[in-house]
Tab-separated table of C-alpha atoms in Angstrom:
chain	number	residue	atom	x	y	z
A	1036	MET	CA	2.057	64.389	-24.362
A	1037	GLN	CA	-1.523	65.991	-22.529
A	1038	CYS	CA	-3.602	63.918	-20.967
A	1039	HIS	CA	-7.351	64.753	-19.474
A	1040	HIS	CA	-7.421	61.084	-17.974
A	1041	PHE	CA	-4.235	61.661	-15.771
A	1042	ASP	CA	-4.279	64.954	-15.020
A	1043	ALA	CA	-8.095	64.222	-13.534
A	1044	GLY	CA	-6.616	60.975	-11.243
A	1045	ARG	CA	-8.458	58.575	-13.316
A	1046	CYS	CA	-5.304	56.660	-14.951
A	1047	ARG	CA	-1.700	56.425	-14.057
A	1048	SER	CA	-0.252	54.703	-16.456
A	1049	CYS	CA	1.978	56.968	-17.764
A	1050	THR	CA	4.266	57.361	-14.985
A	1051	TRP	CA	7.026	59.855	-17.030
A	1052	ILE	CA	3.587	61.759	-19.005
A	1053	GLU	CA	4.946	65.117	-17.294
A	1054	ARG	CA	8.391	65.045	-18.144
A	1055	PRO	CA	10.172	65.947	-21.354
A	1056	TYR	CA	10.133	63.518	-24.190
A	1057	ALA	CA	13.916	64.091	-25.070
A	1058	THR	CA	14.418	63.657	-21.942
A	1059	GLN	CA	12.370	60.869	-20.878
A	1060	LEU	CA	15.162	58.686	-23.439
A	1061	THR	CA	18.451	60.679	-21.889
A	1062	ASP	CA	16.458	59.050	-18.287
A	1063	LYS	CA	16.246	55.623	-19.853
A	1064	GLU	CA	19.306	55.933	-21.680
A	1065	ARG	CA	21.109	56.358	-18.584
A	1066	HIS	CA	19.629	53.798	-16.828
A	1067	CYS	CA	20.273	51.458	-19.215
A	1068	ARG	CA	24.350	52.221	-19.334
A	1069	GLU	CA	24.071	51.794	-15.177
A	1070	LEU	CA	22.970	48.723	-15.354
A	1071	LEU	CA	25.199	47.547	-17.940
A	1072	ALA	CA	28.351	49.144	-17.217
A	1073	ALA	CA	30.316	46.692	-19.748
A	1074	GLY	CA	33.538	49.027	-19.869
A	1075	PRO	CA	34.843	51.830	-22.641
A	1076	ASP	CA	34.644	48.699	-25.394
A	1077	LEU	CA	30.842	49.094	-25.313
A	1078	THR	CA	29.653	51.325	-28.002
A	1079	TRP	CA	26.259	52.563	-27.523
A	1080	LEU	CA	24.031	53.803	-31.011
A	1081	PRO	CA	21.800	56.693	-30.705
A	1082	PRO	CA	18.198	55.501	-29.495
A	1083	VAL	CA	15.305	55.124	-31.046
A	1084	ARG	CA	12.864	57.736	-30.614
A	1085	SER	CA	9.484	57.114	-30.968
A	1086	ALA	CA	5.996	59.052	-31.443
A	1087	GLU	CA	5.333	59.995	-28.234
A	1088	GLU	CA	1.248	59.816	-28.666
A	1089	GLY	CA	-0.660	57.252	-31.104
A	1090	PHE	CA	2.071	54.892	-31.241
A	1091	ARG	CA	0.512	51.773	-29.212
A	1092	ASN	CA	-0.266	48.497	-31.956
A	1093	LYS	CA	-2.838	46.805	-29.401
A	1094	ALA	CA	-5.627	47.672	-27.038
A	1095	LYS	CA	-6.258	45.975	-23.701
A	1096	MET	CA	-9.447	47.365	-22.607
A	1097	VAL	CA	-11.511	46.007	-19.560
A	1098	VAL	CA	-14.893	46.071	-19.772
A	1099	ALA	CA	-16.868	46.722	-17.022
A	1100	GLY	CA	-20.176	49.601	-16.591
A	1101	SER	CA	-23.477	47.967	-18.195
A	1102	VAL	CA	-25.105	46.799	-21.038
A	1103	PRO	CA	-26.614	50.289	-21.835
A	1104	GLU	CA	-23.452	51.699	-20.282
A	1105	PRO	CA	-20.453	49.574	-20.596
A	1106	THR	CA	-16.915	51.416	-19.533
A	1107	LEU	CA	-13.758	50.492	-21.999
A	1108	GLY	CA	-9.905	51.011	-20.049
A	1109	ILE	CA	-9.412	49.821	-16.738
A	1110	LEU	CA	-10.958	49.181	-13.079
A	1111	ASP	CA	-10.857	51.684	-10.096
A	1112	PRO	CA	-9.187	50.612	-6.807
A	1113	VAL	CA	-12.606	49.137	-5.504
A	1114	GLY	CA	-13.713	47.593	-9.751
A	1115	GLY	CA	-15.506	50.255	-11.126
A	1116	GLY	CA	-15.123	50.616	-14.577
A	1117	VAL	CA	-12.878	53.862	-16.218
A	1118	ASP	CA	-13.518	55.295	-19.899
A	1119	LEU	CA	-10.438	55.154	-21.972
A	1120	ARG	CA	-11.644	54.648	-25.156
A	1121	ASP	CA	-10.162	57.926	-26.294
A	1122	CYS	CA	-6.551	57.280	-25.387
A	1123	GLY	CA	-3.911	59.176	-26.438
A	1124	LEU	CA	-1.317	56.089	-26.631
A	1125	HIS	CA	-3.617	54.200	-29.369
A	1126	ALA	CA	-3.039	54.638	-33.340
A	1127	PRO	CA	-6.010	56.537	-34.153
A	1128	LEU	CA	-7.581	53.257	-35.902
A	1129	ILE	CA	-8.429	51.906	-33.285
A	1130	GLN	CA	-9.056	55.545	-31.173
A	1131	ALA	CA	-12.076	55.587	-33.991
A	1132	ALA	CA	-12.631	51.810	-33.872
A	1133	LEU	CA	-12.936	51.897	-30.231
A	1134	PRO	CA	-16.159	54.094	-30.150
A	1135	VAL	CA	-18.655	51.989	-32.416
A	1136	LEU	CA	-17.416	48.386	-29.763
A	1137	ALA	CA	-18.705	49.348	-27.210
A	1138	ASP	CA	-21.866	49.706	-29.473
A	1139	PHE	CA	-21.832	46.645	-30.452
A	1140	VAL	CA	-21.553	45.625	-26.406
A	1141	THR	CA	-24.312	47.175	-25.912
A	1142	ARG	CA	-26.393	45.706	-29.259
A	1143	ALA	CA	-25.410	42.512	-28.698
A	1144	ALA	CA	-26.591	42.824	-24.795
A	1145	LEU	CA	-23.083	41.938	-23.537
A	1146	THR	CA	-23.110	42.316	-20.222
A	1147	PRO	CA	-20.136	43.386	-18.934
A	1148	TYR	CA	-17.518	41.013	-16.002
A	1149	ASP	CA	-18.254	42.783	-12.392
A	1150	VAL	CA	-14.986	41.485	-10.987
A	1151	ARG	CA	-16.145	42.492	-7.182
A	1152	ALA	CA	-19.518	40.759	-7.377
A	1153	ARG	CA	-18.268	37.547	-9.915
A	1154	ARG	CA	-20.699	37.570	-12.753
A	1155	GLY	CA	-21.222	39.115	-16.112
A	1156	GLU	CA	-19.671	37.724	-19.771
A	1157	LEU	CA	-17.399	40.319	-21.190
A	1158	LYS	CA	-14.434	41.008	-19.433
A	1159	HIS	CA	-12.070	42.377	-22.501
A	1160	LEU	CA	-11.904	43.608	-25.368
A	1161	LEU	CA	-8.209	43.145	-27.193
A	1162	VAL	CA	-8.234	45.076	-30.637
A	1163	THR	CA	-5.034	45.107	-32.954
A	1164	ALA	CA	-4.236	47.613	-35.305
A	1165	SER	CA	-2.198	46.758	-38.629
A	1166	PRO	CA	0.781	49.180	-40.705
A	1167	ASP	CA	-2.213	48.597	-43.365
A	1168	GLY	CA	-5.434	49.723	-41.631
A	1169	GLU	CA	-6.864	46.565	-40.721
A	1170	LEU	CA	-8.095	45.158	-37.452
A	1171	MET	CA	-8.201	42.363	-35.349
A	1172	VAL	CA	-10.522	42.310	-32.156
A	1173	ARG	CA	-11.761	39.439	-29.694
A	1174	PHE	CA	-13.936	39.485	-27.010
A	1175	VAL	CA	-12.901	38.067	-23.741
A	1176	LEU	CA	-15.212	36.199	-21.734
A	1177	ARG	CA	-16.341	33.913	-19.977
A	1178	SER	CA	-17.872	31.637	-21.221
A	1179	THR	CA	-20.189	31.164	-24.901
A	1180	GLU	CA	-24.029	32.187	-23.828
A	1181	SER	CA	-24.174	35.392	-25.489
A	1182	LEU	CA	-21.776	33.438	-28.644
A	1183	ALA	CA	-25.626	33.529	-30.945
A	1184	ARG	CA	-26.318	37.403	-30.182
A	1185	ILE	CA	-22.675	37.585	-31.265
A	1186	ARG	CA	-22.825	36.484	-34.677
A	1187	LYS	CA	-26.395	37.896	-34.692
A	1188	HIS	CA	-25.270	41.564	-34.644
A	1189	LEU	CA	-21.897	40.501	-36.146
A	1190	PRO	CA	-22.819	41.508	-40.126
A	1191	GLY	CA	-23.064	44.838	-38.464
A	1192	LEU	CA	-20.737	45.115	-36.701
A	1193	LEU	CA	-18.693	44.725	-39.660
A	1194	GLU	CA	-20.658	47.810	-41.776
A	1195	ARG	CA	-20.058	50.191	-39.397
A	1196	LEU	CA	-16.049	48.875	-38.891
A	1197	PRO	CA	-15.122	47.538	-42.553
A	1198	ALA	CA	-12.118	47.784	-41.002
A	1199	LEU	CA	-12.205	44.912	-39.478
A	1200	ALA	CA	-10.379	41.669	-40.422
A	1201	ALA	CA	-10.495	39.427	-37.934
A	1202	ALA	CA	-12.737	38.790	-35.156
A	1203	SER	CA	-12.885	35.880	-32.098
A	1204	ILE	CA	-14.123	35.125	-29.070
A	1205	ASN	CA	-11.270	34.382	-26.634
A	1206	LEU	CA	-12.894	31.631	-23.512
A	1207	GLN	CA	-11.190	33.072	-19.760
A	1208	PRO	CA	-13.572	31.295	-17.152
A	1209	HIS	CA	-11.621	31.866	-14.114
A	1210	HIS	CA	-12.208	34.638	-11.653
A	1211	LYS	CA	-8.245	35.491	-12.131
A	1212	ALA	CA	-6.126	38.306	-13.058
A	1213	VAL	CA	-5.517	36.611	-16.449
A	1214	LEU	CA	-6.084	38.544	-20.079
A	1215	GLU	CA	-7.094	35.269	-21.623
A	1216	GLY	CA	-7.593	31.694	-22.027
A	1217	ALA	CA	-6.580	28.828	-23.896
A	1218	GLU	CA	-9.962	28.098	-26.036
A	1219	GLU	CA	-10.185	31.245	-29.130
A	1220	ILE	CA	-13.286	30.251	-31.326
A	1221	ALA	CA	-13.034	31.906	-34.672
A	1222	LEU	CA	-15.939	34.767	-36.039
A	1223	THR	CA	-14.601	35.335	-39.255
A	1224	GLU	CA	-12.969	33.627	-42.286
A	1225	ARG	CA	-9.773	35.515	-41.749
A	1226	GLU	CA	-7.900	34.162	-38.411
A	1227	THR	CA	-4.402	36.397	-38.763
A	1228	LEU	CA	-3.884	40.033	-39.576
A	1229	PRO	CA	-0.992	40.651	-41.561
A	1230	MET	CA	1.808	42.467	-40.184
A	1231	ARG	CA	3.528	44.456	-42.400
A	1232	VAL	CA	6.717	45.215	-41.115
A	1233	ASN	CA	10.010	45.911	-43.386
A	1234	GLY	CA	8.681	44.734	-46.629
A	1235	LEU	CA	8.036	41.790	-44.763
A	1236	VAL	CA	4.707	40.909	-43.874
A	1237	LEU	CA	4.227	38.235	-40.017
A	1238	HIS	CA	1.206	36.944	-39.767
A	1239	LEU	CA	-0.639	37.747	-37.003
A	1240	ARG	CA	-2.285	34.743	-35.033
A	1241	PRO	CA	-4.815	35.508	-32.166
A	1242	GLN	CA	-2.513	34.686	-28.895
A	1243	SER	CA	0.703	35.473	-31.197
A	1244	PHE	CA	3.893	38.052	-29.438
A	1245	PHE	CA	3.588	41.229	-31.269
A	1246	GLN	CA	5.572	44.392	-30.335
A	1247	THR	CA	2.691	47.194	-29.341
A	1248	ASN	CA	5.627	50.167	-30.893
A	1249	THR	CA	5.380	48.920	-34.731
A	1250	ASP	CA	6.882	51.820	-35.976
A	1251	VAL	CA	9.887	50.771	-33.013
A	1252	ALA	CA	9.835	47.235	-33.228
A	1253	ALA	CA	10.613	47.697	-37.702
A	1254	ALA	CA	13.665	50.031	-36.131
A	1255	LEU	CA	14.677	46.621	-33.627
A	1256	TYR	CA	14.310	44.193	-36.604
A	1257	ARG	CA	16.845	46.293	-38.629
A	1258	GLN	CA	18.876	46.428	-36.052
A	1259	GLY	CA	19.136	42.805	-35.417
A	1260	ARG	CA	19.503	41.824	-39.317
A	1261	GLU	CA	22.974	44.774	-39.456
A	1262	TRP	CA	24.651	42.960	-37.125
A	1263	VAL	CA	23.909	39.401	-38.133
A	1264	GLU	CA	24.702	40.078	-41.506
A	1265	GLU	CA	27.990	42.010	-40.622
A	1266	ALA	CA	28.890	38.747	-38.316
A	1267	ALA	CA	28.009	36.109	-41.451
A	1268	PRO	CA	26.734	33.369	-39.698
A	1269	ARG	CA	25.826	29.623	-41.525
A	1270	THR	CA	23.387	28.826	-38.823
A	1271	VAL	CA	21.219	30.902	-36.484
A	1272	TRP	CA	18.769	30.113	-33.752
A	1273	ASP	CA	15.860	32.881	-33.191
A	1274	LEU	CA	14.942	31.891	-28.619
A	1275	TYR	CA	11.612	33.663	-28.515
A	1276	CYS	CA	11.596	33.961	-32.014
A	1277	GLY	CA	7.444	35.555	-31.675
A	1278	VAL	CA	5.778	35.580	-35.054
A	1279	GLY	CA	9.647	34.668	-36.565
A	1280	GLY	CA	10.537	38.632	-36.532
A	1281	PHE	CA	14.101	38.426	-36.132
A	1282	ALA	CA	14.148	34.597	-37.556
A	1283	LEU	CA	12.820	35.967	-41.013
A	1284	HIS	CA	14.797	39.266	-41.092
A	1285	VAL	CA	18.037	37.036	-40.980
A	1286	ALA	CA	16.937	34.364	-43.759
A	1287	ALA	CA	19.450	35.036	-46.715
A	1288	PRO	CA	20.775	32.741	-48.963
A	1289	GLY	CA	22.733	29.721	-47.225
A	1290	ARG	CA	21.758	30.370	-43.882
A	1291	GLU	CA	19.855	27.994	-41.763
A	1292	VAL	CA	17.325	30.090	-38.887
A	1293	VAL	CA	15.881	28.087	-36.310
A	1294	GLY	CA	12.579	29.415	-34.544
A	1295	VAL	CA	11.895	28.097	-31.224
A	1296	GLU	CA	8.859	29.912	-29.398
A	1297	THR	CA	6.648	27.988	-26.820
A	1298	SER	CA	3.267	29.354	-28.883
A	1299	ALA	CA	2.463	27.089	-31.605
A	1300	GLU	CA	0.333	29.921	-32.686
A	1301	ALA	CA	3.353	31.392	-32.993
A	1302	VAL	CA	4.491	29.493	-34.836
A	1303	ALA	CA	1.883	28.766	-37.467
A	1304	SER	CA	1.722	32.149	-38.294
A	1305	ALA	CA	6.622	32.153	-38.891
A	1306	THR	CA	6.034	29.283	-40.849
A	1307	LEU	CA	2.868	30.454	-43.065
A	1308	THR	CA	5.305	34.251	-43.600
A	1309	ALA	CA	8.439	32.534	-44.671
A	1310	THR	CA	6.273	30.581	-46.727
A	1311	GLU	CA	4.870	33.288	-48.754
A	1312	SER	CA	7.702	34.913	-49.147
A	1313	GLY	CA	9.662	31.989	-50.414
A	1314	LEU	CA	12.760	31.689	-47.716
A	1315	ALA	CA	14.290	28.579	-47.246
A	1316	GLY	CA	16.290	27.413	-44.624
A	1317	VAL	CA	14.226	28.525	-42.519
A	1318	ARG	CA	11.962	26.712	-40.443
A	1319	PHE	CA	9.925	27.206	-36.146
A	1320	LEU	CA	9.565	24.556	-34.233
A	1321	ALA	CA	6.642	24.868	-30.798
A	1322	ASP	CA	9.090	24.226	-27.900
A	1323	ASP	CA	10.804	25.843	-24.561
A	1324	ALA	CA	14.183	27.498	-26.140
A	1325	THR	CA	15.787	26.457	-23.241
A	1326	ALA	CA	14.586	22.987	-23.217
A	1327	TYR	CA	15.828	23.227	-27.006
A	1328	ALA	CA	19.529	24.880	-26.359
A	1329	LEU	CA	19.764	21.965	-23.448
A	1330	ALA	CA	18.870	19.268	-25.858
A	1331	ALA	CA	20.438	20.171	-28.604
A	1332	PRO	CA	23.625	18.000	-30.274
A	1333	GLY	CA	25.889	21.297	-31.434
A	1334	ALA	CA	25.583	25.462	-30.823
A	1335	PRO	CA	25.053	27.086	-34.242
A	1336	ASP	CA	27.077	30.378	-35.426
A	1337	LEU	CA	24.751	33.197	-33.457
A	1338	VAL	CA	21.829	32.853	-31.789
A	1339	VAL	CA	19.327	35.450	-31.156
A	1340	VAL	CA	17.372	36.010	-28.056
A	1341	ASN	CA	14.378	37.818	-27.242
A	1342	PRO	CA	12.785	37.291	-23.737
A	1343	PRO	CA	9.666	38.398	-21.699
A	1344	ARG	CA	10.522	40.506	-19.239
A	1345	ARG	CA	11.855	37.871	-16.568
A	1346	GLY	CA	15.049	37.119	-19.171
A	1347	ILE	CA	16.456	34.212	-19.797
A	1348	GLY	CA	17.725	33.176	-17.139
A	1349	PRO	CA	20.700	31.465	-15.663
A	1350	ASP	CA	20.016	27.958	-17.173
A	1351	LEU	CA	19.915	29.548	-21.017
A	1352	ALA	CA	22.810	31.932	-19.850
A	1353	GLY	CA	24.795	29.751	-18.689
A	1354	TRP	CA	24.610	27.139	-22.266
A	1355	LEU	CA	25.847	30.072	-24.124
A	1356	GLU	CA	28.405	30.916	-21.835
A	1357	ALA	CA	29.657	28.024	-22.493
A	1358	SER	CA	27.991	26.806	-25.903
A	1359	GLY	CA	31.138	28.246	-27.984
A	1360	VAL	CA	28.835	30.522	-29.483
A	1361	ARG	CA	30.654	33.178	-31.069
A	1362	HIS	CA	27.989	36.191	-31.187
A	1363	VAL	CA	24.616	37.222	-29.505
A	1364	VAL	CA	22.229	39.875	-30.306
A	1365	TYR	CA	19.888	39.957	-27.466
A	1366	SER	CA	16.811	41.999	-27.398
A	1367	SER	CA	15.872	42.719	-24.002
A	1368	CYS	CA	12.273	44.906	-22.112
A	1369	ASN	CA	13.688	44.680	-19.083
A	1370	ALA	CA	17.319	45.866	-18.368
A	1371	VAL	CA	18.016	44.611	-14.794
A	1372	SER	CA	17.249	41.599	-15.863
A	1373	LEU	CA	19.464	41.078	-19.110
A	1374	ALA	CA	22.318	42.477	-16.557
A	1375	ARG	CA	21.262	39.470	-14.869
A	1376	ASP	CA	22.122	37.126	-17.194
A	1377	LEU	CA	24.523	39.177	-18.400
A	1378	ALA	CA	26.270	38.220	-15.549
A	1379	VAL	CA	26.485	34.858	-16.266
A	1380	MET	CA	28.079	34.807	-19.539
A	1381	PRO	CA	30.661	36.682	-18.654
A	1382	SER	CA	33.226	34.949	-22.371
A	1383	LEU	CA	30.190	36.950	-24.262
A	1384	ARG	CA	31.292	40.462	-24.035
A	1385	PRO	CA	29.196	43.293	-24.786
A	1386	VAL	CA	30.114	45.057	-27.930
A	1387	ARG	CA	27.166	47.627	-28.913
A	1388	ALA	CA	24.288	48.388	-27.523
A	1389	ARG	CA	21.396	50.852	-28.198
A	1390	VAL	CA	18.277	51.509	-26.452
A	1391	LEU	CA	14.842	51.246	-28.554
A	1392	ASP	CA	11.855	53.692	-27.095
A	1393	MET	CA	9.536	51.008	-27.396
A	1394	PHE	CA	6.864	52.359	-24.479
A	1395	PRO	CA	6.792	56.863	-24.217
A	1396	GLN	CA	5.647	57.653	-21.405
A	1397	THR	CA	6.533	55.058	-19.000
A	1398	ALA	CA	10.063	54.142	-17.911
A	1399	HIS	CA	9.997	50.914	-20.120
A	1400	TYR	CA	11.506	50.488	-22.832
A	1401	GLU	CA	13.389	48.267	-25.156
A	1402	VAL	CA	17.384	47.311	-25.991
A	1403	ILE	CA	19.182	45.488	-28.017
A	1404	VAL	CA	22.875	44.185	-27.349
A	1405	LEU	CA	25.584	42.221	-29.434
A	1406	LEU	CA	27.821	40.117	-27.605
A	1407	GLU	CA	30.809	38.917	-29.243
A	1408	ARG	CA	32.918	35.675	-27.535
A	1409	GLN	CA	35.908	37.081	-26.205
């Protein structure tokens, strides 16, 4: 992948862009193997490749500059805007939408937030693209000062951007490095973006987490489903379930599946998908994964965990070690915290692992591991 922003030194986010893609894959798998070092019983499946560019289904754009000339991208070291609306990582639909959205900033007189001066309104534009060619757009604002102008000009935006299915305002009034706030104001009748993955329609709400690489996420869920089917559990917990990707994929007749996620928005999305798909025996709860496990009267046959970068932590890992759970499917975006968690669970032996390149051009990757109780 070639990037004129990287070559000019304007953006260095793609730290591995100068490595050939085959080398990136090899280096990621080597790094993961070294961290896990689980011995000869661990079988490594071939890594899952990604498209080298155009794979990101979500753009998180910092808005800077001025109303007549906004920038959408990142901030430079002194707080000035660097325009990256043509970033090659984004899906083509997002690349086509960003110039239209930049023009909307001007038309609706949305003053970009000036980090140095601590004034202005529009902080971020969050744009998500679905596999079916639809968009969700969120305007992260400091206040509701521009709400009336956004509503006034929204029909024109919908006309120029017919792919726009769901739009909202997110309020983040504080001067701190936080992407979004707690309050969401819907601008369109539709509030969810359908994400079609492996024949399932996952409903993405504004504050729900979804993997940024749809094709690799689909491969991740297929791999998890394959291992669960082989284990044939009667009961499954999907902890840190998000919008229910793993839980919905492993649902089956005669199997009880519980998904646990702190985000009520994500739980609502997952519940909607389960209802629409007629998946009996699947339910979702808004709760902390560790608290749920520690308070439960018993343990399921199999647990799926898909935690954030910090991992599941010693409390949940210790519970899994002592629980008697026969199998764990651990999906990790940080092999360092995965290795740390595995050290707390010596009775759960890694038997299969697979690296999935969710984040090309960087050192980051996803790895999924099947653990089996000795």
